[in-house]
Amino acid sequence: MGKTSKKKMKFWTIEEYRQFMTGIEPGSKYYVLFELLFWTGAREGEALSITPADIDFERNLLHINKTYYRMHGEDVITSPKTEESNRTISIPEFLKKEIQDYISRLYELPEDERIFPMVHEAVQHKLKQVVQKTGVKKIRVHDIRHSHAAFLINKGVQPLMIKERFGHTDIRITLNTYGHLYPDQQKVVADMLDDENIKSSGSTNNRSNVTNGDESTNVNPRQVDYSRDSSREQQIIGENSLKNGGIYGTEK
């Protein structure tokens, strides 16, 4: 299969994103657009193509079924490049309200008109302007999509869910793009296998004595009845994930 070369991925942490947003007027078209990009992981062209008809305000759903780009001075809207890109994702209540309030201020906007009537260059210019104003690190507009993925991973969301939310054609794309952001699980696997060995053979060769609540009393692992705790492996995975988990912020 050969080797793949990975460029260092840039993304904002939630703290950096919030600092960036202090440089934009709340409720403005750019404010709502960047909110939508960060909290949904939508591609820039997908976000710029959204119309009121694409949003189900009752069920908090966003239908992504087209993309926008500019060619030879003309606005072009086409279907997404892949079938998987045509998707429906859930949006949080606060984002739904921000979009709803924003649309309500657009005078009699038709259901099939874009809610963000701007071009890619305008979005990129605004991003650079606010980055300079707020002092956050420079990233591209597309890197906001990576920021959403990094945030989800930091919160424990699994790759399959990210695949569906991002509209990837194959789970391998998700893993190749974001797999390195997940904490190393090798130690978790080793501990689980070690524990299984104790249950099956009672071996104490590779284990130290277990100490109970009374520090003066040591309990031999042979005497521990793990059959009473069927979730032992899950406990070990959870404990080690907390130790190794987190890709940014205080959880690192």
PDB file of C-alpha atoms in Angstrom, residues 110-246:
ATOM      1  CA  PRO A 110     -37.448  32.875   0.030  1.00  0.00           C
ATOM      2  CA  GLU A 111     -37.120  29.278   1.161  1.00  0.00           C
ATOM      3  CA  ASP A 112     -34.765  28.471  -1.711  1.00  0.00           C
ATOM      4  CA  GLU A 113     -32.401  31.452  -1.292  1.00  0.00           C
ATOM      5  CA  ARG A 114     -28.984  31.130   0.336  1.00  0.00           C
ATOM      6  CA  ILE A 115     -28.925  32.448   3.897  1.00  0.00           C
ATOM      7  CA  PHE A 116     -25.245  33.403   3.523  1.00  0.00           C
ATOM      8  CA  PRO A 117     -25.048  35.303   0.204  1.00  0.00           C
ATOM      9  CA  MET A 118     -21.264  35.619   0.078  1.00  0.00           C
ATOM     10  CA  VAL A 119     -18.296  34.111  -1.765  1.00  0.00           C
ATOM     11  CA  HIS A 120     -15.400  32.033  -0.440  1.00  0.00           C
ATOM     12  CA  GLU A 121     -12.961  34.934  -0.711  1.00  0.00           C
ATOM     13  CA  ALA A 122     -15.112  37.073   1.589  1.00  0.00           C
ATOM     14  CA  VAL A 123     -15.162  34.346   4.255  1.00  0.00           C
ATOM     15  CA  GLN A 124     -11.407  33.848   4.006  1.00  0.00           C
ATOM     16  CA  HIS A 125     -10.796  37.610   4.263  1.00  0.00           C
ATOM     17  CA  LYS A 126     -13.011  37.854   7.346  1.00  0.00           C
ATOM     18  CA  LEU A 127     -11.196  34.934   8.960  1.00  0.00           C
ATOM     19  CA  LYS A 128      -7.780  36.535   8.447  1.00  0.00           C
ATOM     20  CA  GLN A 129      -9.056  39.893   9.700  1.00  0.00           C
ATOM     21  CA  VAL A 130     -10.469  38.489  12.943  1.00  0.00           C
ATOM     22  CA  VAL A 131      -7.444  36.232  13.529  1.00  0.00           C
ATOM     23  CA  GLN A 132      -5.209  39.295  13.408  1.00  0.00           C
ATOM     24  CA  LYS A 133      -7.591  41.207  15.662  1.00  0.00           C
ATOM     25  CA  THR A 134      -7.918  38.522  18.353  1.00  0.00           C
ATOM     26  CA  GLY A 135      -4.410  37.056  18.218  1.00  0.00           C
ATOM     27  CA  VAL A 136      -5.376  33.405  17.796  1.00  0.00           C
ATOM     28  CA  LYS A 137      -3.186  31.171  15.644  1.00  0.00           C
ATOM     29  CA  LYS A 138      -3.698  31.283  11.904  1.00  0.00           C
ATOM     30  CA  ILE A 139      -5.709  28.506  10.308  1.00  0.00           C
ATOM     31  CA  ARG A 140      -7.643  28.074   7.069  1.00  0.00           C
ATOM     32  CA  VAL A 141     -11.425  28.134   6.816  1.00  0.00           C
ATOM     33  CA  HIS A 142     -11.327  24.369   6.105  1.00  0.00           C
ATOM     34  CA  ASP A 143      -9.388  23.859   9.342  1.00  0.00           C
ATOM     35  CA  ILE A 144     -12.513  24.863  11.262  1.00  0.00           C
ATOM     36  CA  ARG A 145     -13.898  21.515  10.078  1.00  0.00           C
ATOM     37  CA  HIS A 146     -10.843  19.832  11.602  1.00  0.00           C
ATOM     38  CA  SER A 147     -11.473  21.829  14.792  1.00  0.00           C
ATOM     39  CA  HIS A 148     -14.949  20.322  15.053  1.00  0.00           C
ATOM     40  CA  ALA A 149     -13.504  16.824  14.649  1.00  0.00           C
ATOM     41  CA  ALA A 150     -10.835  17.487  17.279  1.00  0.00           C
ATOM     42  CA  PHE A 151     -13.487  18.755  19.692  1.00  0.00           C
ATOM     43  CA  LEU A 152     -15.649  15.652  19.177  1.00  0.00           C
ATOM     44  CA  ILE A 153     -12.685  13.321  19.635  1.00  0.00           C
ATOM     45  CA  ASN A 154     -11.712  15.133  22.830  1.00  0.00           C
ATOM     46  CA  LYS A 155     -15.237  14.470  24.097  1.00  0.00           C
ATOM     47  CA  GLY A 156     -14.988  10.756  23.324  1.00  0.00           C
ATOM     48  CA  VAL A 157     -17.021  10.575  20.103  1.00  0.00           C
ATOM     49  CA  GLN A 158     -16.126   7.449  18.113  1.00  0.00           C
ATOM     50  CA  PRO A 159     -14.853   7.456  14.491  1.00  0.00           C
ATOM     51  CA  LEU A 160     -18.027   5.967  12.983  1.00  0.00           C
ATOM     52  CA  MET A 161     -20.134   8.855  14.289  1.00  0.00           C
ATOM     53  CA  ILE A 162     -17.616  11.367  12.946  1.00  0.00           C
ATOM     54  CA  LYS A 163     -17.672   9.597   9.563  1.00  0.00           C
ATOM     55  CA  GLU A 164     -21.448   9.968   9.353  1.00  0.00           C
ATOM     56  CA  ARG A 165     -21.443  13.577  10.530  1.00  0.00           C
ATOM     57  CA  PHE A 166     -18.682  14.585   8.113  1.00  0.00           C
ATOM     58  CA  GLY A 167     -20.025  12.692   5.105  1.00  0.00           C
ATOM     59  CA  HIS A 168     -16.910  10.601   4.503  1.00  0.00           C
ATOM     60  CA  THR A 169     -17.295   7.854   1.905  1.00  0.00           C
ATOM     61  CA  ASP A 170     -15.308   5.336   3.961  1.00  0.00           C
ATOM     62  CA  ILE A 171     -14.357   4.934   7.623  1.00  0.00           C
ATOM     63  CA  ARG A 172     -10.741   4.652   6.466  1.00  0.00           C
ATOM     64  CA  ILE A 173     -10.845   8.302   5.401  1.00  0.00           C
ATOM     65  CA  THR A 174     -11.932   9.263   8.906  1.00  0.00           C
ATOM     66  CA  LEU A 175      -9.241   7.146  10.541  1.00  0.00           C
ATOM     67  CA  ASN A 176      -6.501   8.281   8.164  1.00  0.00           C
ATOM     68  CA  THR A 177      -7.423  11.922   8.749  1.00  0.00           C
ATOM     69  CA  TYR A 178      -8.150  11.963  12.476  1.00  0.00           C
ATOM     70  CA  GLY A 179      -6.912   8.647  13.880  1.00  0.00           C
ATOM     71  CA  HIS A 180      -3.735  10.219  15.248  1.00  0.00           C
ATOM     72  CA  LEU A 181      -5.828  12.491  17.476  1.00  0.00           C
ATOM     73  CA  TYR A 182      -7.169   9.558  19.476  1.00  0.00           C
ATOM     74  CA  PRO A 183      -5.213   8.633  22.643  1.00  0.00           C
ATOM     75  CA  ASP A 184      -2.896   5.629  22.476  1.00  0.00           C
ATOM     76  CA  GLN A 185      -4.862   2.521  23.462  1.00  0.00           C
ATOM     77  CA  GLN A 186      -1.945   0.056  23.495  1.00  0.00           C
ATOM     78  CA  LYS A 187      -1.548   0.204  27.304  1.00  0.00           C
ATOM     79  CA  VAL A 188      -5.300  -0.286  27.696  1.00  0.00           C
ATOM     80  CA  VAL A 189      -5.177  -3.464  25.620  1.00  0.00           C
ATOM     81  CA  ALA A 190      -2.151  -4.791  27.522  1.00  0.00           C
ATOM     82  CA  ASP A 191      -3.844  -4.246  30.896  1.00  0.00           C
ATOM     83  CA  MET A 192      -7.012  -5.946  29.700  1.00  0.00           C
ATOM     84  CA  LEU A 193      -5.058  -9.010  28.517  1.00  0.00           C
ATOM     85  CA  ASP A 194      -3.079  -9.100  31.757  1.00  0.00           C
ATOM     86  CA  ASP A 195      -6.283  -9.066  33.771  1.00  0.00           C
ATOM     87  CA  GLU A 196      -7.817 -11.814  31.618  1.00  0.00           C
ATOM     88  CA  ASN A 197      -4.764 -13.957  32.289  1.00  0.00           C
ATOM     89  CA  ILE A 198      -5.255 -13.569  36.050  1.00  0.00           C
ATOM     90  CA  LYS A 199      -8.895 -14.621  35.785  1.00  0.00           C
ATOM     91  CA  SER A 200      -8.161 -17.704  33.696  1.00  0.00           C
ATOM     92  CA  SER A 201      -4.984 -19.021  35.327  1.00  0.00           C
ATOM     93  CA  GLY A 202      -4.666 -17.245  38.671  1.00  0.00           C
ATOM     94  CA  SER A 203      -1.084 -16.379  37.741  1.00  0.00           C
ATOM     95  CA  THR A 204       0.663 -13.838  39.940  1.00  0.00           C
ATOM     96  CA  ASN A 205       3.949 -13.756  38.077  1.00  0.00           C
ATOM     97  CA  ASN A 206       3.362 -10.355  36.518  1.00  0.00           C
ATOM     98  CA  ARG A 207       1.160  -8.776  39.156  1.00  0.00           C
ATOM     99  CA  SER A 208       1.932  -7.175  42.486  1.00  0.00           C
ATOM    100  CA  ASN A 209      -0.295  -7.885  45.469  1.00  0.00           C
ATOM    101  CA  VAL A 210      -3.572  -6.026  45.612  1.00  0.00           C
ATOM    102  CA  THR A 211      -4.010  -3.868  48.692  1.00  0.00           C
ATOM    103  CA  ASN A 212      -7.470  -3.390  50.128  1.00  0.00           C
ATOM    104  CA  GLY A 213      -8.781  -0.456  52.150  1.00  0.00           C
ATOM    105  CA  ASP A 214      -6.728  -1.577  55.167  1.00  0.00           C
ATOM    106  CA  GLU A 215      -3.126  -0.771  54.263  1.00  0.00           C
ATOM    107  CA  SER A 216      -1.871  -3.462  56.632  1.00  0.00           C
ATOM    108  CA  THR A 217      -3.614  -6.268  54.719  1.00  0.00           C
ATOM    109  CA  ASN A 218      -2.456  -7.551  51.324  1.00  0.00           C
ATOM    110  CA  VAL A 219      -4.798  -9.623  49.190  1.00  0.00           C
ATOM    111  CA  ASN A 220      -3.338 -12.205  46.837  1.00  0.00           C
ATOM    112  CA  PRO A 221      -4.732 -11.771  43.301  1.00  0.00           C
ATOM    113  CA  ARG A 222      -5.486 -15.539  43.288  1.00  0.00           C
ATOM    114  CA  GLN A 223      -8.089 -14.904  45.980  1.00  0.00           C
ATOM    115  CA  VAL A 224      -9.925 -12.106  44.114  1.00  0.00           C
ATOM    116  CA  ASP A 225     -13.165 -13.358  42.580  1.00  0.00           C
ATOM    117  CA  TYR A 226     -13.353 -11.350  39.351  1.00  0.00           C
ATOM    118  CA  SER A 227     -16.318 -13.408  38.173  1.00  0.00           C
ATOM    119  CA  ARG A 228     -18.502 -11.202  40.367  1.00  0.00           C
ATOM    120  CA  ASP A 229     -17.542  -8.167  38.327  1.00  0.00           C
ATOM    121  CA  SER A 230     -18.307  -8.756  34.645  1.00  0.00           C
ATOM    122  CA  SER A 231     -17.400  -5.150  33.776  1.00  0.00           C
ATOM    123  CA  ARG A 232     -13.778  -5.404  34.911  1.00  0.00           C
ATOM    124  CA  GLU A 233     -12.378  -4.908  31.389  1.00  0.00           C
ATOM    125  CA  GLN A 234     -14.579  -1.860  30.834  1.00  0.00           C
ATOM    126  CA  GLN A 235     -13.406  -0.363  34.118  1.00  0.00           C
ATOM    127  CA  ILE A 236      -9.768  -0.780  33.120  1.00  0.00           C
ATOM    128  CA  ILE A 237     -10.405   0.774  29.691  1.00  0.00           C
ATOM    129  CA  GLY A 238     -12.245   3.706  31.250  1.00  0.00           C
ATOM    130  CA  GLU A 239      -9.565   4.353  33.872  1.00  0.00           C
ATOM    131  CA  ASN A 240      -6.721   4.234  31.378  1.00  0.00           C
ATOM    132  CA  SER A 241      -8.626   6.344  28.856  1.00  0.00           C
ATOM    133  CA  LEU A 242      -8.960   9.060  31.465  1.00  0.00           C
ATOM    134  CA  LYS A 243      -5.216   8.849  32.131  1.00  0.00           C
ATOM    135  CA  ASN A 244      -4.234   8.900  28.464  1.00  0.00           C
ATOM    136  CA  GLY A 245      -7.208  10.707  26.957  1.00  0.00           C
ATOM    137  CA  GLY A 246      -7.673  14.290  25.934  1.00  0.00           C
TER     138      GLY A 246
END
